[in-house]
Amino acid sequence: MAEQMRAARLYEPGKPFRIDTIEKPVPRPQDALIHVKACGIIPNMNAIVGGKLWHHLPQLPAIIGLDAAGIVVKAPAGRAAARPGDRVYVNPFLSCGVCHYCRSGAPLLCGDAALRGYFGFSAKGAELLAEYPYGGLCEYLTAAGESLVKLPDEVTFEQGARWGYLGTSFSALRRGGVGGGSWIAINGVTGTLGVGAVLLALAMGATRILGWGRNRQVLDRLKRLSPRRVDTLALGDESIAPWVLERTEGAGVDLLLDCTGRGGPAAPVLEAQNAVKRGGVTVNVGALAEPLPLNPTQFMTAAKQYRGSNWFTNAEASLMADMARVGALDLSPWEARVYPLAGVNDALSDIKEHPGGFANLVVAPDR
């Protein structure tokens, strides 16, 4: 008789998950078998599984779960970086492998990509999910060897299950050229992406980290992380651009990181354009959906840039792991809230009340 496992499955968009007992996966030779120890519950998950957006859900019933961390039970055949017993994060990004961008070595630009346990960026992309149908909300999953990122002992499984959001912020900061001496501003700093960006910017050597948002409690906590390097503003207390210019010798910031979510307003990031240095860059990582009426002349005369950033590479995920290993990246401010697999619907409900900040909601499938 085949071995069994428990899994949280979505049967109908917008409806609660069901906890089912199904067959434990048997990995193909090229795949690893992972014992899942933690899976992140992220703010956008309710919107995705609600089925009302453009995202292409996997075939239902589906095992959802974007960011999984666990232990390698069986390594892929042949030469593989992962070995049994390794602690890993499973990067959910899947690309088609055959389009112009994949063949050019830029798989993050693949238009038919997918995020396992979540959605496809196109109908064709959703077909990739059939190759790896196990999201993180189950006890075991299979994964290609190249999707595994080793986690050091200094990173807990709960922290590893937030690697997707952290990596998204990290890649955006790198696109903005953040390093020693950088001055940066973060729109939507109190959200999940924003808090992660502050932790990373501190680790990357940014000199001035300015951010604004609505949650005053989170703003205060962010400033206390490094009072001489971090300053925060509650939206509505002051005008954004003068506040930033006052703290940057009137020159502005090298990078404006926009972490605004889908339902957020465009006005704050539009105003903040007036506090971006000449030659500076704005990077959108938060999926702002409201149109942004930028002034092309302003960007031309000041040689500014506006860029997007949508995910991260395994190399970047490994860099973060190494930064945490040596203590450069401090993840201790995150507050883990761990739910058993049977509590997944409670976690999805609670994330609505705690959509960002320092709260790190995860499901432990083996509980």
Coordinates of C-alpha atoms in Angstrom, one line a residue:
M1 CA 0.0 0.0 0.0
A2 CA 1.3 3.4 -0.9
E3 CA 2.4 5.7 1.9
Q4 CA 0.0 8.5 2.8
M5 CA 0.4 12.1 3.8
R6 CA -1.8 15.0 4.7
A7 CA -2.3 18.0 2.4
A8 CA -4.4 21.2 2.5
R9 CA -6.2 21.4 -0.8
L10 CA -8.3 24.1 -2.5
Y11 CA -11.4 22.7 -4.2
E12 CA -13.1 25.9 -5.1
P13 CA -11.8 29.5 -5.4
G14 CA -12.7 31.6 -2.3
K15 CA -13.8 28.5 -0.3
P16 CA -11.9 27.1 2.8
F17 CA -9.2 24.6 2.2
R18 CA -9.8 21.0 3.1
I19 CA -7.3 18.7 4.9
D20 CA -7.1 15.5 2.8
T21 CA -5.1 12.3 3.2
I22 CA -3.5 11.5 -0.1
E23 CA -0.6 9.4 -1.4
K24 CA 2.8 10.6 -0.5
P25 CA 4.7 11.7 -3.7
V26 CA 7.3 9.4 -5.2
P27 CA 10.0 11.6 -6.8
R28 CA 11.2 11.2 -10.3
P29 CA 14.9 10.4 -10.6
Q30 CA 15.7 14.1 -11.4
D31 CA 13.8 15.4 -8.4
A32 CA 14.3 15.6 -4.6
L33 CA 11.8 14.6 -1.9
I34 CA 11.4 17.2 0.8
H35 CA 9.8 16.8 4.2
V36 CA 8.1 20.2 4.6
K37 CA 8.7 21.8 8.0
A38 CA 7.2 25.3 7.3
C39 CA 5.2 27.1 4.6
G40 CA 4.6 30.8 4.6
I41 CA 1.2 32.4 4.6
I42 CA 1.5 35.6 2.7
P43 CA -0.8 38.7 2.6
N44 CA -1.7 38.2 -1.1
M45 CA -2.7 34.5 -0.8
N46 CA -6.4 35.2 0.0
A47 CA -6.7 37.4 -3.2
I48 CA -5.0 34.7 -5.3
V49 CA -7.0 31.7 -4.1
G50 CA -10.2 33.8 -4.3
G51 CA -9.9 33.4 -8.1
K52 CA -11.0 36.9 -8.9
L53 CA -7.8 38.2 -10.3
W54 CA -6.0 37.5 -13.6
H55 CA -3.8 34.7 -12.2
H56 CA -4.2 31.2 -13.6
L57 CA -4.8 28.8 -10.7
P58 CA -3.6 25.2 -10.9
Q59 CA -6.1 22.5 -11.7
L60 CA -8.4 21.9 -8.8
P61 CA -8.3 20.4 -6.3
A62 CA -4.8 21.8 -5.8
I63 CA -2.3 21.8 -3.0
I64 CA -1.5 25.5 -2.4
G65 CA 1.5 26.9 -0.6
L66 CA 4.1 29.3 -2.2
D67 CA 7.1 29.3 0.1
A68 CA 8.2 26.0 1.6
A69 CA 11.2 25.1 3.8
G70 CA 12.1 21.7 4.9
I71 CA 14.6 18.8 5.0
V72 CA 15.8 16.8 2.0
V73 CA 14.7 13.2 2.4
K74 CA 15.9 11.9 -1.0
A75 CA 18.3 13.8 -3.2
P76 CA 18.0 13.9 -7.0
A77 CA 19.9 11.2 -8.9
G78 CA 23.4 11.9 -10.2
R79 CA 25.4 15.0 -9.2
A80 CA 23.3 17.2 -7.0
A81 CA 24.1 20.1 -4.6
A82 CA 21.5 18.8 -2.1
R83 CA 22.0 15.8 0.1
P84 CA 19.6 13.9 2.5
G85 CA 19.4 15.8 5.7
D86 CA 20.1 19.2 4.2
R87 CA 17.8 22.1 5.3
V88 CA 16.5 23.9 2.2
Y89 CA 14.1 26.5 0.9
V90 CA 12.2 25.5 -2.2
N91 CA 12.2 28.3 -4.8
P92 CA 8.7 28.0 -6.3
F93 CA 9.6 29.8 -9.6
L94 CA 9.1 27.7 -12.7
S95 CA 10.0 28.9 -16.2
C96 CA 9.1 27.3 -19.5
G97 CA 12.7 26.7 -20.6
V98 CA 12.1 27.2 -24.3
C99 CA 11.0 30.8 -24.9
H100 CA 13.4 33.5 -26.1
Y101 CA 14.0 34.7 -22.5
C102 CA 14.7 31.3 -21.1
R103 CA 17.0 30.4 -23.9
S104 CA 18.8 33.8 -23.4
G105 CA 19.5 33.0 -19.8
A106 CA 16.9 35.3 -18.4
P107 CA 14.2 33.0 -17.1
L108 CA 12.7 35.6 -14.7
L109 CA 11.4 37.3 -17.8
C110 CA 9.5 34.2 -19.0
G111 CA 6.0 35.2 -19.9
D112 CA 4.8 31.6 -19.4
A113 CA 6.3 31.2 -15.9
A114 CA 4.5 29.9 -12.8
L115 CA 4.9 29.9 -9.1
R116 CA 4.4 26.3 -7.8
G117 CA 1.6 26.0 -5.2
Y118 CA 0.2 29.4 -6.4
F119 CA -0.5 30.3 -10.0
G120 CA 0.7 30.6 -13.6
F121 CA 1.4 33.9 -15.2
S122 CA -0.4 32.6 -18.3
A123 CA -2.6 29.6 -19.3
K124 CA 0.5 27.9 -20.6
G125 CA 2.4 28.8 -17.4
A126 CA -0.3 27.0 -15.4
E127 CA 0.5 23.8 -17.3
L128 CA 3.9 23.8 -15.6
L129 CA 2.2 23.4 -12.3
A130 CA 1.1 19.9 -13.3
E131 CA 4.8 18.9 -13.3
Y132 CA 5.2 20.0 -9.7
P133 CA 1.7 19.8 -8.2
Y134 CA 2.7 19.9 -4.5
G135 CA 2.6 23.3 -2.9
G136 CA 4.0 23.9 0.6
L137 CA 0.8 23.1 2.5
C138 CA 1.5 19.3 2.6
E139 CA 3.8 17.1 4.5
Y140 CA 6.0 16.1 1.6
L141 CA 6.7 17.6 -1.9
T142 CA 8.9 16.9 -4.8
A143 CA 11.2 19.6 -6.3
A144 CA 13.9 19.9 -9.0
G145 CA 17.4 19.9 -7.6
E146 CA 18.1 23.3 -9.1
S147 CA 15.1 24.9 -7.2
L148 CA 16.7 24.1 -3.8
V149 CA 18.5 26.7 -1.7
K150 CA 20.4 25.5 1.3
L151 CA 19.6 27.2 4.6
P152 CA 22.2 27.5 7.3
D153 CA 21.4 26.5 10.9
E154 CA 21.2 30.2 11.7
V155 CA 18.0 30.4 9.6
T156 CA 15.0 28.7 11.2
F157 CA 12.4 26.9 9.0
E158 CA 9.9 29.6 9.9
Q159 CA 12.3 32.3 8.6
G160 CA 13.1 30.2 5.6
A161 CA 9.4 30.1 4.7
R162 CA 9.5 33.9 4.2
W163 CA 12.4 33.6 1.8
G164 CA 10.2 34.4 -1.2
Y165 CA 9.2 37.9 0.1
L166 CA 12.6 38.6 1.4
G167 CA 14.2 37.6 -1.9
T168 CA 11.8 39.7 -3.8
S169 CA 12.9 42.8 -1.8
F170 CA 16.6 41.8 -2.1
S171 CA 16.5 41.5 -5.9
A172 CA 14.8 44.9 -6.1
L173 CA 17.4 46.5 -3.8
R174 CA 20.2 45.0 -6.0
R175 CA 18.5 46.4 -9.1
G176 CA 18.6 49.7 -7.5
G177 CA 22.4 49.4 -6.8
V178 CA 22.1 49.5 -3.0
G179 CA 25.5 49.1 -1.2
G180 CA 27.7 50.9 1.2
G181 CA 26.8 54.6 1.4
S182 CA 23.4 54.3 -0.4
W183 CA 20.5 56.6 0.5
I184 CA 17.2 54.9 -0.1
A185 CA 13.5 55.5 0.5
I186 CA 10.8 52.9 0.8
N187 CA 7.2 53.6 0.0
G188 CA 5.0 51.1 1.9
V189 CA 7.7 50.4 4.5
T190 CA 5.4 48.8 7.0
G191 CA 4.3 45.9 4.7
T192 CA 5.9 42.5 4.4
L193 CA 8.1 43.6 1.5
G194 CA 9.0 46.9 3.2
V195 CA 10.1 45.5 6.5
G196 CA 12.2 42.9 4.7
A197 CA 13.7 45.6 2.6
V198 CA 14.8 47.5 5.7
L199 CA 16.4 44.5 7.3
L200 CA 18.3 43.8 4.0
A201 CA 19.3 47.4 3.4
L202 CA 20.9 47.5 6.8
A203 CA 22.8 44.3 6.0
M204 CA 23.8 45.7 2.6
G205 CA 25.4 48.9 4.0
A206 CA 22.8 51.5 3.2
T207 CA 23.6 54.7 5.1
R208 CA 20.2 56.3 5.1
I209 CA 16.9 54.3 5.0
L210 CA 13.8 56.5 4.9
G211 CA 10.4 54.9 4.9
W212 CA 6.7 55.8 5.2
G213 CA 3.5 53.9 5.9
R214 CA 0.4 53.9 7.9
N215 CA 1.1 51.6 10.8
R216 CA 2.7 53.8 13.5
Q217 CA 3.6 50.9 15.7
V218 CA 5.6 49.2 12.9
L219 CA 7.2 52.6 12.0
D220 CA 8.4 53.0 15.5
R221 CA 9.9 49.5 15.6
L222 CA 11.6 50.0 12.3
K223 CA 13.3 53.2 13.5
R224 CA 14.5 51.4 16.7
L225 CA 16.3 48.8 14.5
S226 CA 19.0 51.4 13.8
P227 CA 18.0 55.0 15.0
R228 CA 21.0 56.6 13.3
R229 CA 20.3 55.0 9.9
V230 CA 16.6 54.5 9.8
D231 CA 13.9 57.3 9.9
T232 CA 10.2 56.8 9.4
L233 CA 7.2 59.0 8.6
A234 CA 3.5 58.3 9.2
L235 CA 1.5 59.1 6.0
G236 CA -0.4 62.3 6.5
D237 CA 1.9 63.8 9.1
E238 CA 4.1 65.7 6.6
S239 CA 4.6 66.0 2.9
I240 CA 6.9 63.2 1.7
A241 CA 9.3 65.0 -0.7
P242 CA 10.3 67.8 1.7
W243 CA 10.7 65.3 4.5
V244 CA 13.1 63.2 2.4
L245 CA 15.0 66.1 1.0
E246 CA 15.6 67.5 4.5
R247 CA 17.3 64.2 5.5
T248 CA 19.4 63.9 2.4
E249 CA 21.2 67.3 2.2
G250 CA 18.5 68.4 -0.3
A251 CA 19.8 66.0 -3.0
G252 CA 17.3 63.2 -2.5
V253 CA 17.7 59.4 -2.5
D254 CA 19.6 57.1 -4.8
L255 CA 16.8 54.6 -4.8
L256 CA 13.0 54.8 -4.2
L257 CA 11.7 51.3 -3.6
D258 CA 7.9 51.1 -4.2
C259 CA 6.4 48.3 -2.1
T260 CA 2.8 49.5 -2.6
G261 CA 0.4 46.6 -2.9
R262 CA -2.3 46.1 -5.4
G263 CA -4.9 48.1 -3.6
G264 CA -2.6 51.0 -2.5
P265 CA -2.7 54.5 -3.9
A266 CA -0.2 55.9 -6.4
A267 CA -0.1 59.4 -4.9
P268 CA 2.7 58.7 -2.3
V269 CA 5.2 57.2 -4.8
L270 CA 4.3 59.9 -7.3
E271 CA 5.1 62.7 -4.8
A272 CA 8.3 60.9 -3.8
Q273 CA 9.6 61.2 -7.3
N274 CA 10.5 64.7 -6.4
A275 CA 12.9 63.4 -3.8
V276 CA 14.8 61.0 -6.1
K277 CA 18.3 62.1 -6.9
R278 CA 19.4 63.2 -10.4
G279 CA 20.5 59.9 -11.9
G280 CA 18.5 58.0 -9.3
V281 CA 16.2 55.0 -9.8
T282 CA 12.7 54.0 -8.8
V283 CA 12.1 50.2 -8.5
N284 CA 8.5 48.9 -8.3
V285 CA 8.3 45.6 -6.5
G286 CA 4.9 45.8 -4.9
A287 CA 2.5 45.3 -7.9
L288 CA 0.9 48.8 -7.7
A289 CA -2.2 48.5 -9.8
E290 CA -3.3 52.2 -10.0
P291 CA -1.9 54.1 -13.0
L292 CA 1.1 56.2 -12.3
P293 CA 1.2 59.4 -14.3
L294 CA 5.0 60.0 -14.5
N295 CA 6.5 63.1 -16.1
P296 CA 8.8 61.9 -18.9
T297 CA 10.6 65.3 -19.1
Q298 CA 11.5 65.0 -15.4
F299 CA 13.0 61.6 -16.1
M300 CA 14.8 62.8 -19.2
T301 CA 16.4 65.9 -17.8
A302 CA 17.4 64.3 -14.5
A303 CA 18.5 61.0 -16.1
K304 CA 16.2 59.1 -13.7
Q305 CA 15.1 55.5 -14.2
Y306 CA 11.9 53.6 -13.4
R307 CA 12.2 49.9 -13.3
G308 CA 10.2 46.8 -12.3
S309 CA 11.4 43.7 -10.4
N310 CA 9.3 40.6 -10.1
W311 CA 11.2 37.8 -8.3
F312 CA 14.8 36.7 -7.6
T313 CA 17.4 34.2 -8.6
N314 CA 18.6 31.2 -6.7
A315 CA 22.0 32.9 -6.5
E316 CA 20.4 35.8 -4.7
A317 CA 18.5 33.5 -2.4
S318 CA 21.8 31.8 -1.6
L319 CA 23.5 35.2 -1.0
M320 CA 20.8 36.0 1.6
A321 CA 21.4 32.7 3.3
D322 CA 25.1 33.4 3.5
M323 CA 24.4 36.9 4.9
A324 CA 22.3 35.3 7.6
R325 CA 24.9 32.7 8.3
V326 CA 27.6 35.2 9.1
G327 CA 25.3 37.5 11.0
A328 CA 25.2 40.4 8.5
L329 CA 21.4 39.8 8.0
D330 CA 19.5 39.9 11.3
L331 CA 16.2 38.1 11.0
S332 CA 15.5 38.0 14.7
P333 CA 12.9 40.9 14.6
W334 CA 10.4 38.7 12.8
E335 CA 7.8 37.2 15.1
A336 CA 6.8 33.7 14.0
R337 CA 3.2 32.7 14.5
V338 CA 3.0 28.9 13.7
Y339 CA -0.2 27.1 12.8
P340 CA -0.7 23.3 12.4
L341 CA -1.8 22.1 9.0
A342 CA -5.4 21.8 10.3
G343 CA -5.2 25.5 11.2
V344 CA -4.5 26.7 7.6
N345 CA -7.8 28.5 7.3
D346 CA -7.3 30.2 10.6
A347 CA -3.9 31.4 9.3
L348 CA -5.5 32.8 6.1
S349 CA -8.1 34.6 8.2
D350 CA -5.5 36.0 10.6
I351 CA -3.3 37.3 7.8
K352 CA -6.1 39.7 6.9
E353 CA -5.6 41.3 10.3
H354 CA -1.8 41.2 10.2
P355 CA -1.0 41.8 6.5
G356 CA 2.6 42.9 7.0
G357 CA 5.0 44.3 9.5
F358 CA 7.1 41.9 11.7
A359 CA 4.4 39.2 12.0
N360 CA 5.6 36.0 10.2
L361 CA 2.6 33.6 9.8
V362 CA 3.6 30.1 8.8
V363 CA 2.0 26.6 8.7
A364 CA 3.9 23.6 10.0
P365 CA 2.5 20.8 7.9
D366 CA 3.9 18.0 10.2
R367 CA 1.9 19.4 13.2

